[in-house]
Short mmCIF file of C-alpha atoms in Angstrom, two decimals:
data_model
loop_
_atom_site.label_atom_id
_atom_site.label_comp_id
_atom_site.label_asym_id
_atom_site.label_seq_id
_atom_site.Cartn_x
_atom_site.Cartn_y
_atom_site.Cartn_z
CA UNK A 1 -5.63 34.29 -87.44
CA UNK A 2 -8.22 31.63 -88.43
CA UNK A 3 -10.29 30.66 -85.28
CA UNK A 4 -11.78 28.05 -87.17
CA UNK A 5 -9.63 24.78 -85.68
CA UNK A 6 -10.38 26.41 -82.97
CA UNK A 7 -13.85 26.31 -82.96
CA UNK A 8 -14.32 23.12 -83.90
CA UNK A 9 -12.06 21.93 -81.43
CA UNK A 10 -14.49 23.30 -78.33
CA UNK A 11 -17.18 21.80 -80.90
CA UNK A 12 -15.92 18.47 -80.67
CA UNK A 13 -15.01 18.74 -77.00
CA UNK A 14 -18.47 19.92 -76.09
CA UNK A 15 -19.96 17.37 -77.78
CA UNK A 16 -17.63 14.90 -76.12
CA UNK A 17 -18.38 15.76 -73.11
CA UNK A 18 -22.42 15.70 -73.45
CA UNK A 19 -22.11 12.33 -74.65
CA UNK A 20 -20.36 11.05 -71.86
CA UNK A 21 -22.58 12.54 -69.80
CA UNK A 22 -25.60 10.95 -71.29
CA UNK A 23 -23.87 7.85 -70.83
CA UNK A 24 -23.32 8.22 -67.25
CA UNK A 25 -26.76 9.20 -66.57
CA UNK A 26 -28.03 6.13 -69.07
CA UNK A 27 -26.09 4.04 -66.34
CA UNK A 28 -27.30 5.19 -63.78
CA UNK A 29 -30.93 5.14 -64.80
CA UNK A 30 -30.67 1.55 -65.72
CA UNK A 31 -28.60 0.58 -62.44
CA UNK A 32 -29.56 -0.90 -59.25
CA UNK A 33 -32.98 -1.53 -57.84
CA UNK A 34 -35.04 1.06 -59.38
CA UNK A 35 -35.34 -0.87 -62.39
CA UNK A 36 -37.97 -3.08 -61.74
CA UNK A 37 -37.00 -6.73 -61.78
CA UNK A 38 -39.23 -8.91 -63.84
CA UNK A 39 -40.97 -10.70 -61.40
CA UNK A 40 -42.49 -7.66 -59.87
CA UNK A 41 -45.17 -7.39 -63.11
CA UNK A 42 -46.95 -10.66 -61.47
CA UNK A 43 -46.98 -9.47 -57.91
CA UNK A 44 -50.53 -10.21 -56.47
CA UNK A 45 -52.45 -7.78 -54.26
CA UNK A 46 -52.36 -4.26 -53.29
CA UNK A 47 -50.08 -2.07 -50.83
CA UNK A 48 -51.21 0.72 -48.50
CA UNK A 49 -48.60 3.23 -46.77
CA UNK A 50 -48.25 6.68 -45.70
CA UNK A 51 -46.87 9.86 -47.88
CA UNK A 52 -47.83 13.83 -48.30
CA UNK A 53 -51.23 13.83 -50.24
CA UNK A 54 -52.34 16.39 -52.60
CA UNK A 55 -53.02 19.08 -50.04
CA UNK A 56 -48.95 18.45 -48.70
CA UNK A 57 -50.52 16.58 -45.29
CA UNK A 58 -50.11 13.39 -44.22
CA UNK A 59 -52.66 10.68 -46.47
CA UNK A 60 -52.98 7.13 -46.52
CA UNK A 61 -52.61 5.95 -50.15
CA UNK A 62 -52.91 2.33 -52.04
CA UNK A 63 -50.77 1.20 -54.63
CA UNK A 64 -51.12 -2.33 -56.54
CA UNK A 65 -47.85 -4.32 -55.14
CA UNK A 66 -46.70 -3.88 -59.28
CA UNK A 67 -45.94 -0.03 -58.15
CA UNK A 68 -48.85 0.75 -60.36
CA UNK A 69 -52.61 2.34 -60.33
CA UNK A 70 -51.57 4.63 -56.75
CA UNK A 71 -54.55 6.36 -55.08
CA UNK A 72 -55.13 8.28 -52.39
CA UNK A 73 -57.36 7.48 -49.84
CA UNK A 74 -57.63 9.80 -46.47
CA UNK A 75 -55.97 12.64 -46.25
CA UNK A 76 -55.99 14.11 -42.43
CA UNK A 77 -56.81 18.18 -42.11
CA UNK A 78 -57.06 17.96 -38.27
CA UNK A 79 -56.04 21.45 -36.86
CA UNK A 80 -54.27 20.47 -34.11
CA UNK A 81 -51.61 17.56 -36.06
CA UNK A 82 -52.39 16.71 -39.59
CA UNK A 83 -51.19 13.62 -39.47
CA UNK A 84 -52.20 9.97 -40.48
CA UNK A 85 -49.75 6.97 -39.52
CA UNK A 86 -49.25 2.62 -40.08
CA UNK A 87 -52.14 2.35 -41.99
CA UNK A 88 -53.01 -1.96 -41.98
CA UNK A 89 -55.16 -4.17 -44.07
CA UNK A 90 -57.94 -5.74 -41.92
CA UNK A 91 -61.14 -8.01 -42.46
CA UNK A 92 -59.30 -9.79 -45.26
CA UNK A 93 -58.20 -6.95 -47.20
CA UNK A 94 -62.15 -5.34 -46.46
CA UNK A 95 -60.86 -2.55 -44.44
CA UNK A 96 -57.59 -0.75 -43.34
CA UNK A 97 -56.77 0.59 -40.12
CA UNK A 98 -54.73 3.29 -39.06
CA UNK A 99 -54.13 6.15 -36.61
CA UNK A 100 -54.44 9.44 -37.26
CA UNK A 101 -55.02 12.62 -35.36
CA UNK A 102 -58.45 13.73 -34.21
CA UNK A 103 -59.49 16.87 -32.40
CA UNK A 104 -55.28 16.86 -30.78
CA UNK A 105 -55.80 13.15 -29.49
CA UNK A 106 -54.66 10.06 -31.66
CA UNK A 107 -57.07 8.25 -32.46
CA UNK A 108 -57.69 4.47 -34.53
CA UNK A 109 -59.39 5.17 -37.92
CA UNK A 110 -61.12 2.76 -39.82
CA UNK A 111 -62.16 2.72 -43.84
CA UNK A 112 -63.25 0.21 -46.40
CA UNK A 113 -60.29 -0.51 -49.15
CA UNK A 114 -61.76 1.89 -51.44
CA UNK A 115 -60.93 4.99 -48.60
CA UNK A 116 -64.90 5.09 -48.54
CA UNK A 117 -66.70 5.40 -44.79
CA UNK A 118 -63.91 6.63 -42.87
CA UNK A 119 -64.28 7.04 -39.23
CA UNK A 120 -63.03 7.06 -36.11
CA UNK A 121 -62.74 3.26 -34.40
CA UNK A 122 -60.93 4.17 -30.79
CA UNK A 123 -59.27 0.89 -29.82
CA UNK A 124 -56.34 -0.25 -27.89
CA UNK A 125 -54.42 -1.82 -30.67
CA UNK A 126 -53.45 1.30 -32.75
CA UNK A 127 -50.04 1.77 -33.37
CA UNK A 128 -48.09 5.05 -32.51
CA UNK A 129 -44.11 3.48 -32.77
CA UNK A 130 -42.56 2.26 -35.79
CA UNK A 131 -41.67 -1.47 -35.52
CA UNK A 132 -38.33 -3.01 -37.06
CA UNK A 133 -40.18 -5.93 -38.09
CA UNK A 134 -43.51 -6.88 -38.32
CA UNK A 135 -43.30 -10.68 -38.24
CA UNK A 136 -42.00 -12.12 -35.41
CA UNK A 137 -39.12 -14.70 -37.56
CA UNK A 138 -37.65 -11.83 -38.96
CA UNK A 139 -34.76 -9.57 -37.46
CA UNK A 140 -32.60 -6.75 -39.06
CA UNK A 141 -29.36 -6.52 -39.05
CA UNK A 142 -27.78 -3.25 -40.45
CA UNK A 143 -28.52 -3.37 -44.32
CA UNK A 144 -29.49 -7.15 -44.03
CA UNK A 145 -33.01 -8.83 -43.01
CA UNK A 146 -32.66 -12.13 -41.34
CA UNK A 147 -34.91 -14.96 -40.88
CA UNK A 148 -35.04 -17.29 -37.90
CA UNK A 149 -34.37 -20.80 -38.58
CA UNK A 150 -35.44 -23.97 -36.47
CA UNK A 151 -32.71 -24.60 -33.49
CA UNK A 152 -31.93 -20.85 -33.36
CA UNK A 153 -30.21 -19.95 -36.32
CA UNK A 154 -30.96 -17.49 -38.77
CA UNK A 155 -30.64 -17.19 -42.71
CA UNK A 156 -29.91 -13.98 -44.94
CA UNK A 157 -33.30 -13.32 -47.05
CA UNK A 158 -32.18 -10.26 -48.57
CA UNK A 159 -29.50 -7.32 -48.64
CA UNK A 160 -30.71 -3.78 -49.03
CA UNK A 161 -28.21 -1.48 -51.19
CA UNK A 162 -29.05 1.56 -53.08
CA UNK A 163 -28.39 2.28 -56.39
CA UNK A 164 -24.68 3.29 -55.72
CA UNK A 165 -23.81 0.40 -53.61
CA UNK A 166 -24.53 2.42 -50.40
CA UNK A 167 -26.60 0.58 -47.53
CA UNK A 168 -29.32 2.39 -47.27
CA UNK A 169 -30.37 2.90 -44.11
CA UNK A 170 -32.95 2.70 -41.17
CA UNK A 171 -35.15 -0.62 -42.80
CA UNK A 172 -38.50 -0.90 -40.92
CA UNK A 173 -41.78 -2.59 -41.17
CA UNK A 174 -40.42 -5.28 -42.09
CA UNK A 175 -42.78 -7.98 -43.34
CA UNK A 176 -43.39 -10.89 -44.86
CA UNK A 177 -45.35 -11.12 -48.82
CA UNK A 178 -47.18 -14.03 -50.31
CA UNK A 179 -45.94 -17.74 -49.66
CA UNK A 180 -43.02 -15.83 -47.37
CA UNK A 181 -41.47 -15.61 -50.86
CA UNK A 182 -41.34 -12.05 -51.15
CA UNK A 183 -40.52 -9.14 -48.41
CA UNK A 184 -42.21 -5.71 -47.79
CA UNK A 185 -40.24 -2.90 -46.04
CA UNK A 186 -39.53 0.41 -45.22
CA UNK A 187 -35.86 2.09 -46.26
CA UNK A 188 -35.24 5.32 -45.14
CA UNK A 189 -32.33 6.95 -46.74
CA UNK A 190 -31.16 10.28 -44.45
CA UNK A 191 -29.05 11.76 -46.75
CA UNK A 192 -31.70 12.13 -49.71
CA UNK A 193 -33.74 12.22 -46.83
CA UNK A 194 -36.04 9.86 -48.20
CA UNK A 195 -38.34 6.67 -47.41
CA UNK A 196 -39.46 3.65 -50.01
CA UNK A 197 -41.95 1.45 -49.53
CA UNK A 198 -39.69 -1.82 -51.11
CA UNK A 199 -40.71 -5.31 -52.17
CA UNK A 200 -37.54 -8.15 -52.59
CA UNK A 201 -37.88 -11.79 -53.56
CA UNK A 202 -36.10 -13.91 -50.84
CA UNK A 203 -33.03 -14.74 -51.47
CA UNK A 204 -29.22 -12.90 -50.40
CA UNK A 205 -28.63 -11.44 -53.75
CA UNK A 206 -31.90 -10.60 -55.02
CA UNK A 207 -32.96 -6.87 -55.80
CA UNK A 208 -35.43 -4.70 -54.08
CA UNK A 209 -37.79 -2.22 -56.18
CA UNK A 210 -39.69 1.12 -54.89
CA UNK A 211 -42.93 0.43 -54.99
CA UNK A 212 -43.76 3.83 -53.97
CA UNK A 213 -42.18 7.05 -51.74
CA UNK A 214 -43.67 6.99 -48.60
CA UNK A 215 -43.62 5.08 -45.42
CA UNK A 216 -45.65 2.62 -43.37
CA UNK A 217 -46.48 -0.54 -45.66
CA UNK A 218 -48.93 -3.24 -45.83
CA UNK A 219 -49.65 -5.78 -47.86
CA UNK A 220 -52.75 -7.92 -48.91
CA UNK A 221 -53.01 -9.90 -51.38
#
């Protein structure tokens, strides 16, 4: 029997098959937020947030607001909980703040915006909760950020979906970017369990884009 229609049918199949599935990856590649909108290229200033460092503990890191040029600044070794958290620009963008563990007791850190001199700065102002938003005019609702409006209303500045059309969940740190045009936020996803650092133009149906994994923002610019 000649096995040769055969073969060329699984050939042909195969090959079907791989090309759809190069298409369906294609699509979802190009889909949804990851793909960085244009605007995002002219984005001023520079981001700081939490995420494992090289070592696998926690580190404070800064990223330009583009998504581009990340660093790592502090990375925490303390025995007792290496851990570094909510990491803030202060002094005009000069320094950052943030709490980390030192000797088994939080403790405020300070460092210039380079990561250089850092240090412990015990104050009462370091922060130990996550916050849902960080500006006092803006609430979040589900998948949605809101802002307040004069005479107690509120208006939709921007949806969060992932890439499949899924809400993503638990949105945090909410804050405002330059001009209030732009937002900066937090999404964790639990089922990828996952965060993003995000920044969205304001507006209902504008897109979000990762600025970076990790957790914690703030932005100066």
């Amino acid at each position: 029997m000649d096995r040769r229609p055969l073969h060329a049918w699984r050939l042909a199949s195969l090959l079907a098959v791989t090309a759809a599935t190069v298409a369906v990856s294609r699509c979802a590649a190009d889909r949804g937020p990851e793909e960085p909108p244009a605007w995002s290229a002219e984005l001023p200033g520079r981001v700081v947030y939490t995420a494992p460092g090289a070592s696998g503990v926690a580190a404070v890191h800064r990223v330009d607001a583009t998504g581009q040029n990340d660093e790592q600044l502090f990375e925490n070794h303390d025995e007792t909980n290496a851990n570094a958290l909510y990491p803030r620009w202060d002094d005009g963008g000069r320094r950052i703040r943030f709490t980390a563990m030192a000797g088994g007791v939080w403790t405020g850190f300070e460092m210039d915006e380079h990561g250089a001199d850092a240090r412990p700065a015990p104050s009462d102002d370091f922060q130990l909760l996550a916050s849902v938003a960080l500006d006092d005019d803006l609430q979040v609702d589900g998948d949605a950020i809101f802002a307040a409006t004069p005479g107690g209303g509120r208006e939709l500045v921007h949806r969060e979906s992932d890439d499949d059309g899924a809400a993503r969940r638990h949105i945090s740190q909410v804050a405002w970017g330059p001009a209030r045009a732009w937002l900066i936020f937090q999404a964790c996803d639990d089922e990828r369990d996952r965060c993003d650092v995000r920044i969205a133009r304001r507006g209902a149906d504008e897109p979000s884009f990762r600025v970076a994994r990790g957790r914690h923002p703030s932005w100066t610019w």
